[in-house]
Each structure stands twice: as structure tokens, then as C-alpha cells.
Amino acid sequence: MDTLTSLADEYYAFARAADGHSLLWNSSTEHLESWPAFSPDAVAEQQRQYSEFAARADALTATTPREVALKDAIAFTARSAAVDLTWNAAITGTHPALGFIGMIEVFGTRFNLVTGEHADQYLAKMRALPGALEDLASVAEAEALLGVVGLARHLDRTAANIEALLASPDALDRLAAQAPPSDLAEAQADTWVGELRQIVADEVIPALAGHAERMRALAERGRDDDHPGFCHLPGGDAQYRDLVWAMTSTDLTPEQIHQLGLDQIARLDEEYKQIAGPLVGTTDLAEIYRRFREDESLVYTNPEDLVRDAEEAFARANEALPRAFSRVPKTPCRVNAVKGGAQAYYSAPEPETGKPGEFFFNVLNPTDWSRTDVEGTTFHEGLPGHHLQFALHEEDTELHNVLKRMNVTAYLEGWALYTERLADELGLYSSELARVGMLLNDSLRACRLVVDTGMHAFGWTRQQAIDFMMDNSPNSLGAVTAEVDRYIAMPAQALSYMVGRLEIMRLREAAALPLPDFHERVLANGMVPLPTLSRLVLA
């Protein structure tokens, strides 16, 4: 008979092994030799087991706050993982920035290897990469025959990215950049590096070249820009509704979320007039947006300046934490400039190997970054956002790993977005210009509610989505285009930010607690779905 602890232990072991995407994203040494599973049989079996774990959790009784958190987290994350696996390989997996190739390029060589066992596992991992690419391409081709296929432009871009990588003179160096395990003697490390380079040259590079060819061919069957949403796919309406639940942990409908976004945009209009208006001498929103979008003095020209500004903002936030938190993290966090992946993202610490928390800025095109963006993004990805939350959870030795590491998207992204406004309360923005960046980030998250539902539920075209975001935010065309392409490939994920933020703000008002006490209640029991968070905070 299940106990909550025994079920949680069993579920965590299964879910970690099954979630190759998260393991790769966090450069985890757990199940180091494996890649995400793409084959239909493997995915179907994972979905069956996730559903079974959720049912077993439902059958148990929980009494203490942490028991309630653990029970609900198992049931929710299991069901949401099963939902997310449907079409994930064919749609997200083939995306140029968010798909498998982008993850390999950014995260595949960042493992903190230590032991001789790690050495063997990593070489086995690289030998297995051609098979993973074969499975991904085969699944995408098979789904395309059933009408489920990515955008032609995304498939073409994935192929082009691979071709550009392989054509670069340092392709082998980049793909074999993984540092050897720290426990190896110098001679052993040299031998290991040589073996890794041979595997990459003889097996990985040819497999990548073949994958590029298959993505080019698949692009000929890809959807056009007028049909980017799931509503155009067979069964897509139902799948999108399921994803909305999985990503927000609420029963909000696409229609309700769409209106929520419009309401938030209207509120932001007034803030732009109050904060940005005096800086540019006008309260005309279109002119405010144009001035911030076109002012070339605000654009970064090199990644070094961007990272420097992020590190300075991070240091200010770190110093201010005791004013708002009864606990502060001990785990360090690094700022990294990379040339791939999403625009900015965070990777959680791994205490087992000493890997710190890390957040990344994509500096492939530094001019995509405005000087208004960086501080808010640092507070979101670093402190008091993702890093504070993940580090405090990891440092809590009594918190089950399910609650530390099984992501509840609305909780973790809602928290990070909430902290962008908290940073303003704490006086962390260095100027009124940086506070405009806070509004810019809010515009992005509010527009997401409108645009994501617009494309996937209401049939908007890609250009309609781009035009709406350009009309309702100061974001650059390059940034907006990248965002829209992200929503196309990851339906409903972008809804989690503002939905989660608004719920945390509602709970803060309802709880009426001193700030450190409120934050302790939100963070005390790990990552939970929003309805559970409400019960725990207001209990």
C-alpha cells in the first residue's frame, strides 16, 4: 500500500529519468548517458505511467501543509507532464531556438563532470546522440503525415542553424567542448578528450548533417505563417485547452485569458504615461513606444557591457534581500553570455556536483537587447526571482525533491515575474529608464495572454500576432518576432507568467502579512499548483 513518502520517492525517480529535457536544461548528471525519449512507444508508456502516478496520489490523504503540497504536486505535475508530451517532439523539438538542436548546442557541453563514471557516461551519451536525432526526425516525419507539423520557417531555420554550425571552422571544438571530469589525472583527461573528439567527428557531426537534410525536406510539408496555431491541427483545440490547464494550473478558458491580457495592457497604458512620458516629453503611447524602440543609444553593441550591467543589478538585489526575506540563499549564481537558445533563461543549481545556479543571456545579436531590458531580466532570472526560489528550495533539506525539482510552470514563472515588481518596491532599479524596462517586460507578459490565445484558440496569423505586440509594447521587431515564434512552438507556456504573477499579488493582498512572512509562506512548501498555493498561503 502506498504511503505519501514512498509514492513521492517512486514518482520522483521515474519522472527524473523520464524528463530528459529538464535534465539537459539543468546540465544534470542524473541519467547522464541518456537523451530525451522521442519514439512514440516511449512517449505513450511515459504518459501511461504519469497518469497512474496521478491516480495513486489522488487516493492518498494529506493533513500537514507539506503533505498537502506533496500530494497535490505529484498529481498535478504527473498529469501536466502527460499533456505536455503530446506533439512535443514534432512541434517544440524541431524549433530552431527551443528545440533539441538548440538545447544540445547550449547545454550539451556544460556538465559539471567529476568522476570516472561520469567520464564513461558522457562518452556513452555522445555515442547515443545520433540515435536520438534519428528518433526525433522519424517522429516529426510521421506526425507530419497526420497533419501535425511545425512551421515551414522554423524547420528551415533549424536546418540552417545546423548547417551554419557545421560550416564554422570551430565546429568540432564547440561540439566537443565538454570539460573532462575533475577527478581524472592529466593523462587520463587527455585520453578522454581525444576519445570525445573522435566520437564527435566520426558520429555526431555526420548525424547532425543528416538531421539538417531531413528538416529541410520536412519544411516542404510545414505549415505556412497564416496557420501557426494549434486550432489548425487535427484535435488541436482540445490539446490547447489541456495545455492551458497544464501551464497555468487553473481552469481559466482561452477566452478569459485573452480578456485578462487586454485588461493588463490597458492598465500598463497609464503607467507608461506616468513613468516613460516625462522621459520623452509626451504621453502619446505610440510615440513613447516608437522613441524607446528606435533610440539607438539604448541598444547594446557588445555582450561584455550587457553581462556587466546584469552583474551589477544582481549585486544590488543580493544586498537588499534581507529587507524582504527571512531566508536568503547561500548557493552562488553565475551570469553567462551564450550564443543560442531563448533570449534569457535560468538553470537551477545541482548540489550533488556543486553546479551553481546559472542564468544566460543570448548575445548572438547584442542589438536585440535594450539597456532598458537587462535589470528587470536579471531580477527575474536571478535575484529575487528564479535563483532565490530554486536555491532556497534546494537548501531546504526537509523538502522532498518532487517539490524542489518537478516544475510547476505557473508557480515558478509567476514568482519570477512577481519579483520584477518587488524589485521596484525595494528600489533596485537604477533609474527611471530602467523602470521603463520593468513596464516593457510587463507588456511582453500581458501581450502573451492575448497573442498566445489569439493564435492557438482564435486562428490569428503569425503577422497578426507580431503586429499586435508591436502596437502594444516598445519591444523591438527582432525581440517581438522571436517571442511570437516561441509561442507558436510552445503553446500556452507563455500564459503562465502573468497568470501566476496576478495570483501571487492577489494572495499577498488577501493575506495582509509583513513582506518577509508572506514570502516565506509562498516559498515554504516548494513548487505547487496555484490552487494549492492559495490554500497554503491563506490557511
XYZ file of C-alpha atoms in Angstrom:
539
model
C 0.000 0.000 0.000
C 1.283 3.472 -0.901
C 2.387 5.997 1.673
C 2.842 9.575 0.528
C 6.601 9.423 1.023
C 7.047 6.089 -0.733
C 4.902 7.238 -3.652
C 6.820 10.518 -3.880
C 10.146 8.661 -3.905
C 8.955 6.295 -6.633
C 7.418 9.086 -8.672
C 10.475 11.315 -8.455
C 12.783 8.511 -9.582
C 10.534 7.790 -12.561
C 9.887 11.411 -13.511
C 13.533 12.451 -13.380
C 14.560 9.558 -15.586
C 11.704 10.308 -17.998
C 12.248 14.073 -18.199
C 15.334 14.213 -20.351
C 14.541 17.798 -21.330
C 14.858 19.128 -17.770
C 17.962 17.053 -17.112
C 19.597 18.538 -20.187
C 18.368 22.073 -19.425
C 19.925 21.933 -15.949
C 23.061 20.067 -17.137
C 22.237 17.433 -14.538
C 24.478 14.405 -14.099
C 21.478 12.242 -13.205
C 20.921 9.714 -16.006
C 23.809 11.399 -17.748
C 24.069 8.865 -20.545
C 20.506 9.395 -21.780
C 18.742 11.903 -24.044
C 15.034 12.814 -24.109
C 12.859 9.980 -25.410
C 11.113 10.789 -28.681
C 9.825 7.454 -30.009
C 6.007 7.009 -29.958
C 6.179 3.855 -27.862
C 8.395 5.505 -25.247
C 6.176 8.588 -25.071
C 2.978 6.543 -24.792
C 4.439 4.474 -21.970
C 5.564 7.591 -20.127
C 2.088 9.082 -20.447
C 0.508 5.897 -19.114
C 2.785 5.859 -16.099
C 2.293 9.553 -15.387
C -1.483 9.041 -15.351
C -1.105 6.093 -12.994
C 1.029 8.111 -10.549
C -1.572 10.900 -10.551
C -4.366 8.453 -9.729
C -2.331 6.922 -6.900
C -1.705 10.380 -5.436
C -5.402 11.221 -5.608
C -6.156 8.148 -3.470
C -3.982 9.282 -0.551
C -4.852 11.511 2.410
C -2.740 14.522 3.396
C -3.001 16.564 6.583
C 0.037 18.806 7.178
C 0.842 21.674 4.783
C 3.843 19.845 3.336
C 1.827 16.660 2.873
C -0.858 18.636 1.034
C 1.823 20.283 -1.105
C 3.475 16.964 -1.933
C 0.246 15.124 -2.745
C -1.041 17.899 -4.991
C 2.346 18.392 -6.664
C 2.572 14.720 -7.604
C -0.940 14.642 -9.048
C -0.604 17.910 -10.935
C 2.915 17.550 -12.332
C 2.207 13.976 -13.436
C -0.937 14.937 -15.339
C 0.614 18.082 -16.816
C 3.693 16.132 -17.974
C 1.454 13.658 -19.773
C -0.342 16.517 -21.517
C 2.883 18.250 -22.499
C 4.328 15.126 -24.132
C 1.627 15.105 -26.820
C 3.135 16.518 -30.035
C 6.106 17.889 -28.095
C 8.688 16.241 -30.331
C 7.052 17.268 -33.600
C 6.329 20.892 -32.650
C 8.734 22.024 -29.934
C 11.511 19.527 -30.633
C 12.073 20.801 -34.173
C 12.086 24.518 -33.273
C 15.383 26.302 -34.047
C 15.851 28.023 -30.651
C 13.756 25.952 -28.242
C 14.081 22.536 -29.830
C 16.509 19.686 -29.388
C 19.303 21.151 -31.515
C 19.294 24.440 -29.617
C 19.380 22.601 -26.285
C 22.321 20.460 -27.376
C 24.301 23.486 -28.512
C 23.702 25.474 -25.308
C 23.552 22.809 -22.601
C 25.172 19.695 -24.064
C 28.709 20.704 -23.099
C 28.074 22.380 -19.721
C 28.003 19.351 -17.405
C 29.959 19.525 -14.171
C 31.632 16.119 -14.582
C 33.570 14.774 -11.618
C 34.077 11.007 -11.539
C 35.351 8.274 -13.793
C 31.771 7.028 -14.025
C 30.771 10.438 -15.363
C 33.534 10.092 -17.951
C 32.117 6.812 -19.266
C 28.517 8.041 -19.133
C 29.224 11.199 -21.095
C 31.001 9.327 -23.874
C 28.054 6.915 -23.993
C 25.745 9.914 -24.176
C 27.535 11.316 -27.206
C 27.534 7.924 -28.911
C 23.754 7.814 -28.363
C 23.121 11.254 -29.860
C 22.734 10.032 -33.480
C 20.012 7.629 -32.318
C 18.148 10.420 -30.527
C 18.313 12.577 -33.657
C 17.012 9.658 -35.719
C 14.059 9.160 -33.349
C 13.203 12.860 -33.358
C 13.267 13.164 -37.140
C 11.260 9.968 -37.615
C 8.569 11.097 -35.168
C 8.334 14.529 -36.780
C 8.010 12.950 -40.238
C 5.334 10.516 -39.061
C 3.315 13.224 -37.290
C 3.506 15.394 -40.410
C 1.700 12.665 -42.358
C -1.152 13.052 -39.837
C -1.247 16.831 -40.208
C 0.800 17.726 -37.131
C 3.881 19.636 -38.260
C 5.823 22.743 -37.329
C 6.016 25.960 -39.305
C 7.996 25.715 -42.521
C 10.123 28.702 -41.477
C 11.027 27.016 -38.163
C 12.052 23.768 -39.813
C 14.107 25.645 -42.402
C 15.787 27.690 -39.684
C 16.649 24.576 -37.693
C 18.347 23.146 -40.767
C 20.137 26.445 -41.424
C 21.389 26.635 -37.828
C 22.866 23.148 -38.060
C 24.472 23.919 -41.416
C 25.987 27.136 -40.056
C 27.366 25.307 -37.034
C 28.916 22.549 -39.122
C 30.376 25.063 -41.589
C 32.123 27.032 -38.869
C 35.864 26.373 -38.500
C 35.447 25.641 -34.797
C 32.518 23.218 -35.165
C 34.428 20.285 -33.667
C 35.722 22.424 -30.801
C 32.211 23.659 -29.981
C 30.556 20.266 -30.111
C 33.345 18.630 -28.093
C 33.753 21.493 -25.621
C 32.755 19.479 -22.545
C 35.472 19.704 -19.875
C 36.797 16.327 -18.636
C 35.795 15.052 -15.182
C 37.746 16.771 -12.436
C 38.814 13.506 -10.785
C 40.751 12.290 -13.831
C 44.528 12.518 -13.824
C 46.031 14.700 -16.548
C 46.945 11.807 -18.827
C 43.512 10.227 -18.386
C 41.829 13.539 -19.104
C 43.841 13.973 -22.316
C 42.875 10.483 -23.471
C 39.227 11.168 -22.640
C 39.211 14.432 -24.585
C 40.731 12.685 -27.586
C 38.097 9.959 -27.476
C 35.311 12.532 -27.183
C 36.590 14.465 -30.193
C 36.757 11.248 -32.220
C 33.139 10.388 -31.387
C 32.003 13.880 -32.328
C 33.957 13.859 -35.597
C 33.003 10.335 -36.699
C 29.437 10.008 -35.387
C 27.872 13.245 -34.154
C 28.771 15.602 -37.000
C 27.522 13.232 -39.745
C 24.314 12.669 -37.765
C 23.741 16.409 -37.473
C 24.301 16.847 -41.203
C 21.713 14.160 -41.890
C 19.276 15.761 -39.466
C 19.601 19.081 -41.288
C 18.717 17.398 -44.579
C 15.617 15.802 -43.055
C 14.472 19.093 -41.549
C 14.865 20.765 -44.951
C 12.711 18.069 -46.534
C 10.148 18.263 -43.737
C 9.890 22.033 -44.211
C 8.296 21.393 -47.603
C 5.303 19.965 -45.690
C 5.451 22.587 -42.931
C 2.621 24.972 -42.118
C 2.670 28.479 -43.510
C 2.699 31.651 -41.434
C -1.065 32.087 -41.756
C -1.714 28.885 -39.794
C 0.598 28.927 -36.763
C -1.923 27.905 -34.095
C -2.974 24.553 -32.685
C -6.541 25.338 -33.767
C -5.407 24.453 -37.296
C -4.231 20.953 -36.293
C -6.474 17.888 -36.013
C -7.534 17.730 -32.368
C -5.640 20.943 -31.708
C -8.432 22.813 -29.909
C -8.704 20.148 -27.203
C -4.929 19.829 -26.890
C -4.557 23.590 -26.452
C -7.188 23.683 -23.703
C -5.350 20.874 -21.934
C -2.080 22.785 -22.255
C -3.675 25.935 -20.842
C -4.585 23.937 -17.741
C -1.150 22.282 -17.565
C 0.731 25.571 -17.853
C -1.461 27.761 -15.623
C -2.767 25.092 -13.183
C -6.120 26.900 -13.378
C -9.458 26.335 -15.088
C -9.287 29.642 -16.943
C -10.522 29.386 -20.528
C -8.662 30.823 -23.531
C -11.381 33.465 -23.781
C -10.891 34.534 -20.143
C -7.124 34.653 -20.503
C -7.374 36.687 -23.709
C -9.502 39.290 -21.906
C -7.171 39.242 -18.906
C -4.346 40.236 -21.229
C -6.325 43.089 -22.754
C -7.146 44.378 -19.273
C -3.489 44.310 -18.224
C -2.432 46.175 -21.356
C -4.967 48.898 -20.557
C -3.533 49.264 -17.033
C 0.005 49.480 -18.395
C -1.009 52.298 -20.739
C -1.388 54.607 -17.761
C 1.932 53.553 -16.219
C 3.768 54.283 -19.461
C 2.313 57.787 -19.440
C 3.376 58.340 -15.821
C 6.886 56.812 -15.912
C 8.022 56.982 -19.532
C 6.121 60.096 -20.537
C 8.352 62.576 -18.650
C 11.485 60.955 -20.115
C 10.426 61.569 -23.709
C 8.189 64.623 -23.241
C 4.917 63.093 -24.433
C 2.038 60.963 -23.182
C 1.192 59.678 -26.654
C 1.642 55.910 -26.338
C 2.556 55.275 -29.958
C 5.226 57.953 -29.753
C 6.533 56.594 -26.431
C 6.820 53.118 -27.939
C 8.492 54.454 -31.067
C 11.057 56.521 -29.163
C 12.122 53.634 -26.943
C 12.157 51.211 -29.843
C 14.205 53.407 -32.182
C 16.644 55.108 -29.790
C 19.950 53.580 -30.883
C 21.727 54.859 -27.777
C 19.750 52.306 -25.746
C 20.972 49.326 -27.761
C 23.846 47.135 -26.599
C 26.671 46.681 -29.063
C 28.734 44.081 -27.200
C 27.964 41.272 -24.732
C 30.550 42.420 -22.168
C 28.553 45.537 -21.302
C 25.375 43.509 -21.047
C 26.877 40.993 -18.618
C 28.489 43.784 -16.562
C 25.153 45.557 -16.117
C 23.472 42.281 -15.177
C 26.113 41.500 -12.563
C 25.749 44.957 -11.027
C 21.969 44.574 -10.788
C 22.401 41.120 -9.294
C 24.729 42.522 -6.604
C 22.221 45.244 -5.669
C 19.464 42.679 -5.363
C 21.591 40.388 -3.226
C 22.315 43.211 -0.787
C 18.623 44.129 -0.492
C 17.217 40.632 0.111
C 17.125 40.733 3.945
C 14.580 43.544 3.761
C 12.008 41.273 2.116
C 13.043 37.715 3.001
C 13.581 35.892 6.276
C 15.845 33.408 4.456
C 18.358 34.204 1.723
C 20.159 31.692 -0.496
C 23.722 30.559 0.128
C 24.089 28.916 -3.281
C 26.035 31.067 -5.798
C 24.732 32.083 -9.208
C 26.665 32.818 -12.424
C 25.792 35.148 -15.291
C 26.659 33.667 -18.706
C 26.683 35.129 -22.212
C 25.799 32.450 -24.791
C 25.013 32.381 -28.496
C 21.940 30.187 -28.646
C 18.641 29.256 -27.040
C 15.952 31.639 -25.832
C 16.654 35.305 -25.167
C 17.235 34.753 -21.433
C 16.858 31.700 -19.206
C 17.890 30.130 -15.913
C 19.416 26.757 -14.998
C 18.962 25.514 -11.418
C 21.829 24.517 -9.107
C 22.791 20.896 -8.590
C 24.139 20.454 -5.042
C 25.280 16.903 -5.747
C 28.033 18.097 -8.079
C 28.453 21.665 -6.855
C 26.936 23.167 -10.013
C 25.787 26.711 -9.140
C 22.661 28.385 -10.367
C 23.200 29.987 -13.761
C 21.326 32.454 -15.872
C 22.012 33.052 -19.517
C 21.771 35.967 -21.905
C 21.634 35.112 -25.597
C 24.099 37.582 -27.106
C 24.190 36.175 -30.624
C 22.703 39.525 -31.678
C 23.544 42.004 -28.886
C 21.489 44.694 -30.601
C 18.351 42.690 -29.743
C 18.968 43.878 -26.166
C 17.995 47.334 -24.963
C 19.584 48.864 -21.886
C 16.054 49.120 -20.509
C 15.705 45.312 -20.533
C 18.609 43.993 -18.540
C 17.857 44.932 -14.945
C 14.336 43.523 -14.918
C 15.540 40.382 -16.671
C 18.290 39.975 -14.052
C 15.811 40.297 -11.204
C 13.557 37.750 -12.944
C 16.193 35.154 -13.782
C 18.481 35.729 -10.800
C 17.556 37.526 -7.566
C 14.949 37.751 -6.191
C 13.463 35.602 -8.952
C 14.324 32.129 -10.182
C 17.631 31.741 -8.396
C 16.288 32.718 -4.989
C 13.348 30.339 -5.321
C 15.289 27.355 -6.632
C 18.256 27.857 -4.307
C 16.120 28.161 -1.171
C 14.213 25.037 -2.138
C 17.411 23.106 -2.814
C 18.874 24.225 0.521
C 15.809 23.010 2.463
C 16.918 19.506 3.448
C 13.417 18.507 4.621
C 11.670 19.416 1.367
C 11.042 16.461 -0.937
C 12.732 16.565 -4.322
C 9.322 16.480 -6.019
C 8.654 19.915 -4.531
C 12.154 21.180 -5.365
C 12.592 19.960 -8.909
C 9.293 18.984 -10.520
C 8.442 22.263 -12.171
C 5.022 23.861 -11.815
C 5.281 26.470 -14.534
C 2.689 28.933 -13.208
C 4.328 28.877 -9.776
C 7.938 29.344 -10.852
C 7.297 31.817 -13.679
C 4.619 33.646 -11.720
C 7.084 34.070 -8.856
C 9.843 35.362 -11.128
C 7.546 37.895 -12.783
C 6.211 38.986 -9.378
C 9.767 39.749 -8.276
C 10.258 42.226 -11.124
C 7.654 44.435 -9.421
C 9.010 43.551 -5.969
C 12.397 44.847 -7.134
C 10.746 48.201 -7.828
C 9.310 48.263 -4.301
C 12.817 47.621 -2.967
C 14.286 50.456 -5.046
C 16.525 48.147 -7.081
C 16.065 49.761 -10.488
C 18.930 52.161 -11.060
C 16.954 54.822 -12.931
C 13.579 55.810 -14.331
C 14.822 54.431 -17.624
C 15.331 51.024 -16.021
C 11.817 51.248 -14.560
C 10.547 51.657 -18.111
C 12.204 48.305 -18.715
C 10.013 46.872 -15.969
C 6.967 48.127 -17.882
C 8.387 46.756 -21.127
C 8.710 43.298 -19.538
C 5.161 43.569 -18.213
C 3.924 44.497 -21.685
C 5.571 41.387 -23.038
C 3.817 39.150 -20.499
C 0.450 40.875 -20.913
C 0.660 40.661 -24.710
C 1.419 36.974 -24.380
C -2.027 36.353 -22.936
C -3.614 37.958 -25.981
C -1.282 36.661 -28.666
C -0.886 33.057 -27.499
C -4.642 32.578 -27.237
C -5.104 34.614 -30.391
C -3.031 32.221 -32.489
C -3.859 28.906 -30.842
C -7.548 29.398 -29.997
C -8.784 32.100 -32.378
C -6.803 31.482 -35.545
C -4.596 34.568 -35.674
C -1.802 34.599 -38.238
C 1.833 34.970 -37.262
C 1.838 38.508 -38.669
C -1.275 39.447 -36.691
C 0.499 38.371 -33.515
C 3.630 40.368 -34.399
C 1.573 43.443 -35.280
C -0.387 43.301 -32.013
C 2.785 43.168 -29.924
C 4.395 45.972 -31.900
C 1.286 48.121 -31.412
C 1.093 47.461 -27.681
C 4.704 47.493 -26.452
C 8.040 49.231 -27.073
C 9.784 45.912 -27.803
C 11.921 45.760 -30.937
C 10.768 43.915 -34.009
C 13.518 41.335 -33.526
C 12.504 40.661 -29.931
C 8.802 40.506 -30.787
C 9.389 38.137 -33.691
C 11.431 35.783 -31.516
C 8.699 35.878 -28.875
C 5.914 35.069 -31.327
C 7.905 32.182 -32.758
C 8.354 30.903 -29.223
C 4.594 30.935 -28.567
C 3.985 29.047 -31.798
C 6.342 26.261 -30.716
C 5.393 26.165 -27.011
C 1.638 26.750 -26.839
C 0.274 28.061 -23.505
C 3.653 28.059 -21.715
C 3.871 31.833 -22.011
C 0.489 32.226 -20.279
C 1.958 31.015 -17.001
C 3.914 34.193 -16.214
C 1.164 36.769 -15.862
C -1.455 34.314 -14.596
C 0.936 33.238 -11.830
C 2.029 36.798 -11.023
C -1.536 38.052 -10.667
C -2.421 35.176 -8.344
C 0.586 35.841 -6.093
C -0.352 39.509 -5.929
C -3.941 38.572 -5.060
C -2.710 36.297 -2.275
C -0.426 38.993 -0.917
C -3.326 41.409 -0.624
C -5.595 38.788 0.921
C -3.001 37.526 3.412
C -2.101 41.024 4.672
C 1.152 39.796 6.209
C 4.515 41.537 6.667
C 6.516 41.088 3.464
C 9.068 38.526 4.798
C 6.258 36.458 6.323
C 4.246 36.449 3.112
C 7.234 35.438 1.019
C 8.034 32.660 3.478
C 4.515 31.256 3.046
C 4.796 31.347 -0.750
C 8.212 29.657 -0.734
C 7.862 27.357 2.283
C 6.404 24.267 0.631
C 8.093 24.101 -2.756
C 6.522 24.305 -6.197
C 2.774 23.660 -6.118
C -0.177 24.383 -8.418
C -1.803 27.774 -7.863
C -4.998 26.489 -6.178
C -2.829 24.621 -3.646
C -0.678 27.698 -3.110
C -3.808 29.695 -2.318
C -4.935 27.178 0.299
C -1.487 27.050 1.918
C -0.880 30.807 1.986
C -4.328 31.709 3.290
C -4.705 28.818 5.741
